[in-house]
Amino acid sequence: MKFLIGLHINPAVLDALTDDEKAAIGAGHGAFIEELKESGELITTQALVDPSQAAVVTVRNGRPVVTDGPFLEAKEYLGGFYLIDCENRDRALELAARIPDAAIEGLGVEVRQVMFADGQLEA
Amino acid sequence: MTAPPLGDLLRELTPQVLGTLVRRYGRFEGCEDAVQEAVLAATVQWPVEGRPDNPRGWLVTVAARRLIDEMRSEHARREREAATAAEVVPEDVPDHDDTLVLLFLCCHPSLTAASQTALTLRAVGGLTTAEIARAFLVPEGTMAVRISRAKARIKAAGSTFALPDGAEREERLQVVLHVLYLIFNEGYTASSGNALHRPDLAREAIRLTRTVHAQLPEDGEVAGLLALMLLTDARRRTRTTPAGDLVPLDEQDRTRWDRELIAEGMGLVKAALAGPALGPYQLQAAIAATHADAAKAEETDWAQVHALYLILERVAPNPMVTLNRAIALAETEGPAAGLALLATLDGDERMAGHHRLRSVRAHLLEKNGDTAGAYEQYRLAAKATASLAEQRYLESRARRVGRP
């Protein structure tokens, strides 16, 4: 079963962390990735740039309009994700709980099963 | 008689050759690679140079040579003597088929079900890593890691190439059957994405189960599982519309069910039911046979289906079985009785929010005339499923009963 583990970040929460805490998160992700690669459960993981760099594209009257809204008011953003293939939902939840972000107040890790997939698999 | 297509022949021979090599040299990981290389060589050479008189012997020889080359380069001088000695081992290819032993090895209890499935398909099914990856919609690299890790685990567990005895053998056979059942289901129930490669998996599961049945003809559960697969696969053509939408059992065009598969499945069920103790696969096959026996949906012997689910509930208790029994109960005693039985599942955390519980409840509410309740349950069920085809079906049912 495939699951997307979404990492919801809050830039304010991240900024408040000490350098050591930030380094621990990085190291924690590194170890987690290695472990998933070895178990054959990792399909891909991607991290996204800071939300201040994000743009929202809409088409109005046939013309594309690029803005930085309407999500600007939200405090949490999708910071990145893991796409995994594991035995069942329980295993996905168990893995998600091991992501360092899950242990930090104000950050969230969301688990959703994949319903449709297409495209190149060599991620 | 014409020769079988090359792919089929190689698929048939691969596990036998692998079995022979592992029996002789005892190192599963290296043997597996060597056999894959020999099979690859055969695919390239045979169409050009013609098939050898003894294809299996050819493959064993080529694979053994590859393995020995590998052993040589691996251990250089120290291993050379052993390798040379191995090379002159007399041709002692046993007459019996080692596929079953190989299956037992691939379904080693130290592996997860996902790894057992992948390894079984690769080592016994003869599918390439790319094919298996495609069938499970994961990148080839992911699948390759999973397979090589599974092989390393078996090695670490120090498993010997022999059938276990007594209770352990019975236990391992259960794992083998479960893995074959999982492979079949993966092939039969398209869960997401492009389903093109899935029928291959169902066919492969049936082929492998046939092999096990040929070696253990007396085992009722093996026969039961094979029957269950055949009777289920017989309905494949009628399960979806050309657009890929689901067609429920009572609306399927039964004249298009595969009569040959049904006849074979029915024969197996009859023989299996004559045996002493009934296991879950035999009971499920008997239920499938009862459905296959009815020329029209209205002619289904629901009392028998219900009785079989009652026994199944006792032999292998599981909320899914109770759920299915509720459907049968609703047919014999009315939707209210079915709904009452469903209510007993509400406290079961394995079923909480499960789309199957909601969709069955929706059907029974609809039958009972509660369109508002049915509409809500169909919508909730559609939201809860991870299958697009199922989602479309449930949404269409919701539209049919109409928003209250």
Coordinates of C-alpha atoms in Angstrom, one line a residue:
Chain A
M1 CA 0.0 0.0 0.0
K2 CA 1.3 3.4 -0.9
F3 CA 1.1 6.4 1.5
L4 CA 2.1 10.0 1.2
I5 CA 3.4 11.3 4.5
G6 CA 3.1 15.1 4.3
L7 CA 5.3 17.3 6.5
H8 CA 3.4 20.3 7.6
I9 CA 5.7 23.0 8.7
N10 CA 5.2 26.3 10.5
P11 CA 8.0 28.7 9.7
A12 CA 7.5 30.5 13.0
V13 CA 8.0 27.2 14.9
L14 CA 11.0 26.3 12.8
D15 CA 12.6 29.7 13.4
A16 CA 12.2 29.4 17.2
L17 CA 14.3 26.2 17.2
T18 CA 17.9 26.3 18.3
D19 CA 20.7 25.3 15.8
D20 CA 21.2 22.0 17.7
E21 CA 17.5 21.2 17.4
K22 CA 17.5 22.0 13.7
A23 CA 20.6 19.8 13.2
A24 CA 18.9 17.0 15.1
I25 CA 15.9 17.2 12.7
G26 CA 18.2 17.0 9.7
A27 CA 20.1 14.0 11.1
G28 CA 16.8 12.4 12.1
H29 CA 15.6 12.6 8.5
G30 CA 18.9 11.3 7.2
A31 CA 18.7 8.2 9.3
F32 CA 15.0 7.7 8.6
I33 CA 15.7 7.9 4.8
E34 CA 18.6 5.4 5.0
E35 CA 16.4 2.9 6.9
L36 CA 13.5 3.2 4.5
K37 CA 15.8 2.7 1.5
E38 CA 17.2 -0.4 3.1
S39 CA 13.8 -1.9 3.9
G40 CA 12.7 -1.1 0.3
E41 CA 9.7 0.9 1.5
L42 CA 10.9 4.3 0.2
I43 CA 9.6 5.4 -3.2
T44 CA 10.7 9.0 -3.0
T45 CA 11.0 12.0 -0.8
Q46 CA 11.1 15.6 -1.7
A47 CA 11.5 18.8 0.3
L48 CA 10.0 22.1 -0.8
V49 CA 11.4 25.5 -0.6
D50 CA 10.4 28.1 2.0
P51 CA 6.7 29.1 1.6
S52 CA 7.8 32.7 1.0
Q53 CA 9.0 31.5 -2.4
A54 CA 5.7 29.9 -3.3
A55 CA 3.4 31.3 -5.9
V56 CA -0.3 30.5 -6.7
V57 CA -1.3 30.3 -10.3
T58 CA -4.8 30.9 -11.4
V59 CA -6.3 31.4 -14.9
R60 CA -8.9 34.2 -15.1
N61 CA -10.4 35.2 -18.4
G62 CA -8.0 32.9 -20.1
R63 CA -5.0 34.7 -18.6
P64 CA -2.7 33.2 -16.0
V65 CA -2.5 35.3 -12.8
V66 CA 0.4 34.6 -10.4
T67 CA -0.1 35.7 -6.8
D68 CA 1.2 34.7 -3.4
G69 CA -2.3 34.0 -2.1
P70 CA -4.9 32.8 -1.2
F71 CA -3.0 30.5 1.2
L72 CA -0.8 33.2 2.7
E73 CA -3.0 33.6 5.7
A74 CA -2.4 29.9 6.7
K75 CA 0.2 29.4 9.4
E76 CA 1.1 25.8 8.3
Y77 CA 2.5 24.9 4.9
L78 CA 3.4 21.7 3.1
G79 CA 7.2 21.6 3.6
G80 CA 7.8 18.3 1.9
F81 CA 6.7 14.7 1.7
Y82 CA 7.7 11.0 1.7
L83 CA 6.1 8.6 -0.7
I84 CA 6.3 5.1 0.7
D85 CA 5.1 1.7 -0.1
C86 CA 4.6 -0.4 3.0
E87 CA 2.6 -3.4 4.3
N88 CA -0.4 -1.6 5.7
R89 CA -1.8 1.5 7.3
D90 CA -0.4 0.6 10.8
R91 CA 3.1 0.4 9.4
A92 CA 2.7 3.8 7.7
L93 CA 1.6 5.3 11.0
E94 CA 4.5 3.7 12.8
L95 CA 6.9 5.1 10.3
A96 CA 5.4 8.6 10.4
A97 CA 5.8 8.6 14.2
R98 CA 9.5 8.2 13.7
I99 CA 9.9 11.4 11.7
P100 CA 11.6 14.0 13.9
D101 CA 9.0 16.6 13.0
A102 CA 6.3 14.5 14.7
A103 CA 7.9 15.1 18.1
I104 CA 7.9 18.9 17.8
E105 CA 5.0 20.9 19.0
G106 CA 3.5 23.0 16.2
L107 CA 4.7 20.8 13.3
G108 CA 2.5 18.1 11.8
V109 CA 3.0 14.9 10.0
E110 CA 0.0 13.7 7.9
V111 CA -0.5 10.2 6.5
R112 CA -2.8 9.7 3.5
Q113 CA -3.2 6.6 1.3
V114 CA -2.5 7.0 -2.4
M115 CA -5.6 6.5 -4.5
F116 CA -4.3 7.0 -8.0
A117 CA -0.8 7.0 -9.4
D118 CA 0.5 7.4 -12.9
G119 CA 3.7 8.6 -14.6
Q120 CA 7.3 7.6 -14.5
L121 CA 8.2 5.6 -11.5
E122 CA 11.9 6.3 -11.6
A123 CA 11.6 9.2 -9.2
Chain B
M1 CA 1.9 -31.2 -30.3
T2 CA 3.4 -27.7 -30.7
A3 CA 6.0 -26.4 -28.4
P4 CA 4.8 -24.0 -25.7
P5 CA 5.8 -20.3 -26.1
L6 CA 9.3 -19.5 -24.9
G7 CA 8.1 -17.3 -22.1
D8 CA 5.8 -20.0 -20.7
L9 CA 8.5 -22.6 -21.0
L10 CA 11.1 -20.5 -19.2
R11 CA 8.6 -19.6 -16.5
E12 CA 7.9 -23.3 -15.9
L13 CA 11.6 -24.3 -15.9
T14 CA 13.0 -21.4 -13.8
P15 CA 11.9 -22.6 -10.4
Q16 CA 13.0 -26.2 -11.3
V17 CA 16.4 -25.1 -12.3
L18 CA 16.8 -22.8 -9.3
G19 CA 15.6 -25.7 -7.1
T20 CA 18.3 -28.0 -8.6
L21 CA 21.0 -25.4 -8.1
V22 CA 20.1 -24.5 -4.5
R23 CA 19.9 -28.2 -3.7
R24 CA 23.3 -28.8 -5.1
Y25 CA 25.2 -25.6 -4.0
G26 CA 23.0 -24.4 -1.1
R27 CA 23.4 -20.6 -1.6
F28 CA 20.1 -19.2 -2.6
E29 CA 21.2 -15.7 -3.3
G30 CA 24.0 -16.6 -5.8
C31 CA 22.0 -19.3 -7.4
E32 CA 19.1 -17.0 -8.0
D33 CA 21.3 -14.5 -9.8
A34 CA 22.9 -17.3 -11.9
V35 CA 19.5 -18.7 -12.9
Q36 CA 18.3 -15.3 -14.0
E37 CA 21.4 -14.9 -16.1
A38 CA 20.9 -18.4 -17.7
V39 CA 17.3 -17.5 -18.5
L40 CA 18.4 -14.3 -20.1
A41 CA 21.0 -16.2 -22.2
A42 CA 18.2 -18.6 -23.2
T43 CA 16.0 -15.8 -24.3
V44 CA 18.7 -14.4 -26.5
Q45 CA 20.2 -17.7 -27.9
W46 CA 17.3 -20.1 -28.3
P47 CA 15.3 -18.0 -30.8
V48 CA 18.4 -17.8 -33.0
E49 CA 20.1 -21.2 -32.5
G50 CA 17.0 -23.2 -31.8
R51 CA 15.9 -24.8 -28.6
P52 CA 18.1 -27.5 -27.1
D53 CA 16.8 -31.0 -26.8
N54 CA 16.9 -30.8 -23.0
P55 CA 16.0 -27.2 -22.2
R56 CA 16.1 -27.8 -18.4
G57 CA 19.5 -29.5 -18.6
W58 CA 20.8 -26.6 -20.7
L59 CA 19.6 -24.1 -18.2
V60 CA 21.1 -26.1 -15.2
T61 CA 24.5 -26.3 -17.0
V62 CA 24.6 -22.6 -18.0
A63 CA 23.4 -21.5 -14.5
A64 CA 25.9 -23.7 -12.7
R65 CA 28.7 -22.4 -14.9
R66 CA 27.7 -18.8 -14.1
L67 CA 27.5 -19.6 -10.4
I68 CA 30.9 -21.3 -10.4
D69 CA 32.4 -18.3 -12.3
E70 CA 30.9 -16.1 -9.6
M71 CA 32.3 -18.3 -6.8
R72 CA 35.7 -18.2 -8.5
S73 CA 36.0 -14.5 -8.9
E74 CA 34.6 -14.1 -5.4
H75 CA 37.0 -16.3 -3.5
A76 CA 39.8 -16.6 -6.1
R77 CA 42.3 -19.2 -5.2
R78 CA 40.9 -20.5 -2.0
E79 CA 37.7 -21.4 -3.6
R80 CA 39.1 -22.7 -6.8
E81 CA 39.4 -26.3 -5.7
A82 CA 35.9 -26.4 -4.3
A83 CA 34.6 -24.9 -7.5
T84 CA 36.4 -27.4 -9.6
A85 CA 35.1 -30.2 -7.4
A86 CA 31.6 -28.8 -7.8
E87 CA 32.0 -28.8 -11.5
V88 CA 32.4 -32.5 -11.8
V89 CA 29.4 -33.3 -9.6
P90 CA 27.6 -36.0 -11.6
E91 CA 24.3 -35.2 -13.2
D92 CA 22.0 -35.9 -10.3
V93 CA 19.0 -33.8 -11.2
P94 CA 16.2 -35.3 -9.2
D95 CA 13.1 -36.3 -11.1
H96 CA 10.8 -34.5 -8.7
D97 CA 10.0 -30.9 -8.9
D98 CA 11.5 -28.6 -6.3
T99 CA 9.1 -25.8 -6.8
L100 CA 7.3 -26.5 -3.5
V101 CA 10.5 -26.4 -1.5
L102 CA 11.4 -23.2 -3.3
L103 CA 8.0 -21.7 -2.4
F104 CA 8.5 -22.7 1.2
L105 CA 11.9 -20.9 1.1
C106 CA 10.5 -17.7 -0.4
C107 CA 7.7 -17.6 2.1
H108 CA 10.1 -17.7 5.0
P109 CA 8.6 -16.5 8.2
S110 CA 11.4 -13.9 8.8
L111 CA 10.1 -11.9 5.8
T112 CA 7.2 -9.5 5.6
A113 CA 4.3 -10.5 3.4
A114 CA 5.3 -7.9 0.9
S115 CA 8.8 -9.4 0.6
Q116 CA 7.5 -12.9 0.5
T117 CA 5.2 -11.9 -2.4
A118 CA 8.0 -10.2 -4.3
L119 CA 10.5 -13.0 -3.8
T120 CA 7.9 -15.7 -4.8
L121 CA 7.1 -13.9 -8.0
R122 CA 10.8 -13.5 -8.8
A123 CA 12.1 -16.9 -7.8
V124 CA 9.2 -19.2 -8.5
G125 CA 7.1 -17.1 -10.8
G126 CA 10.0 -16.3 -13.0
L127 CA 8.9 -12.6 -13.4
T128 CA 11.6 -10.0 -13.8
T129 CA 12.2 -7.4 -11.1
A130 CA 10.9 -4.8 -13.6
E131 CA 7.6 -6.8 -14.1
I132 CA 7.0 -7.2 -10.4
A133 CA 7.7 -3.5 -9.8
R134 CA 5.3 -2.6 -12.5
A135 CA 2.6 -4.8 -11.1
F136 CA 2.9 -3.3 -7.7
L137 CA 3.3 0.3 -9.1
V138 CA 6.6 0.9 -7.4
P139 CA 9.9 2.0 -9.0
E140 CA 12.2 -0.9 -10.1
G141 CA 14.9 0.3 -7.7
T142 CA 12.5 0.0 -4.7
M143 CA 11.5 -3.6 -5.7
A144 CA 15.2 -4.6 -6.4
V145 CA 16.1 -3.5 -2.9
R146 CA 13.2 -5.4 -1.4
I147 CA 14.1 -8.6 -3.2
S148 CA 17.8 -8.5 -2.4
R149 CA 17.0 -7.7 1.2
A150 CA 14.6 -10.7 1.3
K151 CA 17.3 -13.0 -0.1
A152 CA 19.8 -11.7 2.5
R153 CA 17.4 -12.3 5.3
I154 CA 16.8 -15.9 4.2
K155 CA 20.5 -16.4 4.1
A156 CA 20.9 -14.8 7.6
A157 CA 18.2 -17.0 9.0
G158 CA 20.3 -20.0 7.9
S159 CA 17.4 -21.8 6.2
T160 CA 18.2 -25.1 4.6
F161 CA 16.8 -26.2 1.3
A162 CA 14.4 -28.9 2.5
L163 CA 10.7 -29.2 3.3
P164 CA 10.1 -28.7 7.0
D165 CA 8.3 -31.5 8.9
G166 CA 5.0 -31.9 10.7
A167 CA 3.5 -28.9 12.4
E168 CA 6.1 -26.5 11.0
R169 CA 5.4 -27.8 7.5
E170 CA 1.7 -27.2 8.0
E171 CA 2.3 -23.7 9.3
R172 CA 4.6 -22.8 6.4
L173 CA 2.1 -24.2 3.9
Q174 CA -0.4 -21.8 5.3
V175 CA 2.0 -18.9 4.7
V176 CA 2.6 -20.1 1.1
L177 CA -1.2 -20.3 0.5
H178 CA -1.7 -16.8 2.0
V179 CA 1.0 -15.3 -0.3
L180 CA -0.5 -17.0 -3.3
Y181 CA -3.9 -15.6 -2.2
L182 CA -2.4 -12.1 -1.8
I183 CA -0.9 -12.3 -5.3
F184 CA -4.2 -13.4 -6.8
N185 CA -6.1 -10.6 -5.0
E186 CA -3.6 -8.0 -6.1
G187 CA -4.2 -9.2 -9.7
Y188 CA -8.0 -9.5 -9.4
T189 CA -8.8 -6.3 -7.5
A190 CA -7.3 -3.3 -9.2
S191 CA -6.7 -1.0 -6.3
S192 CA -5.3 2.1 -8.1
G193 CA -3.8 3.4 -11.3
N194 CA -3.3 1.6 -14.6
A195 CA -4.5 -1.9 -14.1
L196 CA -3.0 -3.4 -17.3
H197 CA -0.5 -5.7 -15.6
R198 CA -2.8 -7.0 -13.0
P199 CA -4.4 -10.0 -14.9
D200 CA -0.8 -11.3 -15.2
L201 CA -0.6 -11.6 -11.5
A202 CA -3.9 -13.4 -11.1
R203 CA -2.9 -15.8 -13.8
E204 CA 0.5 -16.3 -12.2
A205 CA -1.1 -17.0 -8.8
I206 CA -3.4 -19.6 -10.4
R207 CA -0.4 -21.3 -12.2
L208 CA 1.6 -21.4 -8.9
T209 CA -1.4 -22.8 -6.9
R210 CA -1.8 -25.4 -9.6
T211 CA 1.8 -26.5 -9.1
V212 CA 1.3 -26.8 -5.4
H213 CA -1.9 -28.7 -5.9
A214 CA -0.2 -31.1 -8.3
Q215 CA 2.4 -31.8 -5.6
L216 CA -0.1 -32.0 -2.7
P217 CA -3.2 -33.3 -4.3
E218 CA -4.5 -34.7 -1.0
D219 CA -4.5 -31.3 0.8
G220 CA -8.0 -29.9 1.0
E221 CA -7.0 -26.3 1.6
V222 CA -4.7 -26.3 -1.4
A223 CA -7.5 -27.6 -3.6
G224 CA -9.9 -25.1 -1.9
L225 CA -7.7 -22.2 -2.7
L226 CA -7.2 -23.2 -6.3
A227 CA -11.0 -23.7 -6.6
L228 CA -11.6 -20.3 -5.0
M229 CA -9.3 -18.6 -7.5
L230 CA -10.8 -20.4 -10.5
L231 CA -14.4 -19.7 -9.5
T232 CA -13.5 -16.0 -8.8
D233 CA -11.5 -15.6 -12.0
A234 CA -14.3 -17.0 -14.0
R235 CA -16.3 -13.8 -13.3
R236 CA -13.5 -11.4 -14.4
R237 CA -14.9 -10.4 -17.7
T238 CA -18.3 -9.4 -16.2
R239 CA -17.0 -7.6 -13.1
T240 CA -16.4 -4.3 -14.9
T241 CA -18.0 -2.4 -17.8
P242 CA -15.8 -1.5 -20.8
A243 CA -15.3 1.9 -19.1
G244 CA -13.9 0.2 -16.0
D245 CA -16.8 0.7 -13.7
L246 CA -17.7 -2.0 -11.2
V247 CA -20.7 -4.3 -11.8
P248 CA -22.1 -5.9 -8.7
L249 CA -22.5 -9.7 -8.5
D250 CA -26.3 -9.6 -8.9
E251 CA -26.1 -7.4 -12.1
Q252 CA -23.4 -9.4 -13.8
D253 CA -24.1 -11.1 -17.1
R254 CA -23.8 -14.7 -16.0
T255 CA -23.8 -16.1 -19.5
R256 CA -20.4 -14.5 -19.9
W257 CA -18.9 -16.3 -16.9
D258 CA -16.1 -18.7 -17.9
R259 CA -17.8 -22.1 -17.9
E260 CA -14.6 -24.0 -18.2
L261 CA -13.0 -22.4 -15.1
I262 CA -16.3 -22.9 -13.2
A263 CA -16.5 -26.6 -14.1
E264 CA -12.9 -27.1 -13.0
G265 CA -13.4 -25.2 -9.8
M266 CA -16.7 -27.0 -9.0
G267 CA -14.9 -30.4 -9.4
L268 CA -12.2 -29.3 -7.0
V269 CA -14.7 -28.0 -4.4
K270 CA -16.7 -31.3 -4.5
A271 CA -13.5 -33.3 -4.0
A272 CA -12.3 -30.9 -1.2
L273 CA -15.6 -30.9 0.6
A274 CA -15.5 -34.7 0.9
G275 CA -12.3 -34.4 3.0
P276 CA -12.3 -34.5 6.8
A277 CA -11.8 -30.9 8.2
L278 CA -12.8 -27.8 6.3
G279 CA -10.5 -24.8 6.2
P280 CA -11.3 -21.2 5.3
Y281 CA -10.2 -21.6 1.7
Q282 CA -12.5 -24.6 1.1
L283 CA -15.4 -22.8 2.7
Q284 CA -14.8 -19.6 0.6
A285 CA -14.6 -21.8 -2.5
A286 CA -17.9 -23.5 -1.5
I287 CA -19.5 -20.1 -1.2
A288 CA -18.1 -19.1 -4.6
A289 CA -19.4 -22.4 -6.0
T290 CA -22.9 -21.7 -4.7
H291 CA -22.9 -18.4 -6.6
A292 CA -21.6 -20.0 -9.7
D293 CA -24.3 -22.6 -9.5
A294 CA -27.1 -20.1 -9.9
A295 CA -27.9 -19.3 -13.5
K296 CA -29.6 -16.1 -12.4
A297 CA -28.9 -13.9 -9.3
E298 CA -32.5 -14.6 -8.0
E299 CA -31.8 -18.3 -8.0
T300 CA -28.9 -18.0 -5.6
D301 CA -29.2 -20.5 -2.7
W302 CA -28.7 -17.8 0.0
A303 CA -29.6 -20.2 2.8
Q304 CA -26.6 -22.3 1.9
V305 CA -24.4 -19.2 1.5
H306 CA -25.5 -18.1 5.0
A307 CA -24.8 -21.5 6.5
L308 CA -21.3 -21.6 4.9
Y309 CA -20.5 -18.1 6.3
L310 CA -21.7 -19.3 9.7
I311 CA -19.2 -22.1 9.6
L312 CA -16.5 -19.8 8.3
E313 CA -17.2 -17.4 11.1
R314 CA -16.6 -20.3 13.5
V315 CA -13.5 -21.6 11.8
A316 CA -11.8 -18.3 11.1
P317 CA -13.6 -15.5 12.9
N318 CA -13.1 -12.1 11.3
P319 CA -15.3 -9.0 11.0
M320 CA -15.2 -9.2 7.2
V321 CA -16.8 -12.7 7.4
T322 CA -19.5 -11.4 9.7
L323 CA -20.1 -8.5 7.2
N324 CA -20.5 -11.0 4.4
R325 CA -22.8 -13.1 6.4
A326 CA -25.0 -10.0 7.0
I327 CA -25.5 -9.8 3.2
A328 CA -26.6 -13.4 3.1
L329 CA -28.8 -13.0 6.2
A330 CA -30.5 -10.0 4.6
E331 CA -31.4 -12.2 1.6
T332 CA -32.9 -15.0 3.7
E333 CA -34.5 -13.0 6.5
G334 CA -34.8 -9.5 5.2
P335 CA -32.7 -6.3 5.3
A336 CA -33.6 -5.5 8.9
A337 CA -32.0 -8.8 10.1
G338 CA -28.9 -7.9 8.1
L339 CA -28.7 -4.4 9.5
A340 CA -29.1 -5.8 13.0
L341 CA -26.1 -8.1 12.4
L342 CA -24.1 -5.2 11.0
A343 CA -24.8 -3.2 14.2
T344 CA -22.7 -5.8 16.1
L345 CA -19.6 -4.7 14.1
D346 CA -19.9 -1.0 15.1
G347 CA -17.8 -1.5 18.2
D348 CA -15.0 -3.4 16.3
E349 CA -12.1 -1.0 15.8
R350 CA -10.9 -2.9 12.8
M351 CA -14.1 -2.0 11.0
A352 CA -14.5 1.6 12.3
G353 CA -14.9 3.9 9.2
H354 CA -14.3 1.0 6.9
H355 CA -15.9 1.6 3.5
R356 CA -17.1 -2.0 3.2
L357 CA -19.1 -1.7 6.3
R358 CA -20.6 1.5 5.1
S359 CA -21.4 0.3 1.6
V360 CA -23.1 -2.9 2.8
R361 CA -25.1 -0.8 5.3
A362 CA -26.0 1.5 2.5
H363 CA -27.3 -1.4 0.3
L364 CA -29.3 -2.8 3.2
L365 CA -30.8 0.6 4.1
E366 CA -31.7 1.1 0.4
K367 CA -33.5 -2.3 0.4
N368 CA -35.2 -1.4 3.6
G369 CA -36.6 1.8 2.1
D370 CA -34.5 4.2 4.0
T371 CA -33.3 6.3 1.1
A372 CA -32.0 9.2 3.2
G373 CA -29.9 6.8 5.3
A374 CA -28.7 4.9 2.2
Y375 CA -27.7 8.1 0.5
E376 CA -25.6 9.2 3.4
Q377 CA -23.9 5.8 3.8
Y378 CA -23.1 5.6 0.1
R379 CA -21.4 9.0 0.2
L380 CA -19.5 8.2 3.3
A381 CA -18.4 4.8 1.8
A382 CA -17.3 6.6 -1.4
K383 CA -15.1 9.0 0.6
A384 CA -13.5 6.1 2.6
T385 CA -12.4 3.9 -0.2
A386 CA -9.0 4.1 -1.9
S387 CA -10.2 2.5 -5.1
L388 CA -11.3 4.8 -7.8
A389 CA -13.5 2.2 -9.5
E390 CA -15.3 1.5 -6.2
Q391 CA -15.7 5.2 -5.6
R392 CA -17.4 5.8 -8.9
Y393 CA -19.7 2.8 -8.3
L394 CA -20.7 4.1 -4.8
E395 CA -21.2 7.6 -6.1
S396 CA -23.5 6.3 -8.8
R397 CA -25.5 4.3 -6.2
A398 CA -25.8 7.5 -4.2
R399 CA -27.1 9.4 -7.2
R400 CA -29.6 6.5 -7.9
V401 CA -31.2 6.6 -4.5
G402 CA -31.2 10.4 -4.8
R403 CA -30.4 13.2 -2.3
P404 CA -33.2 13.2 0.3

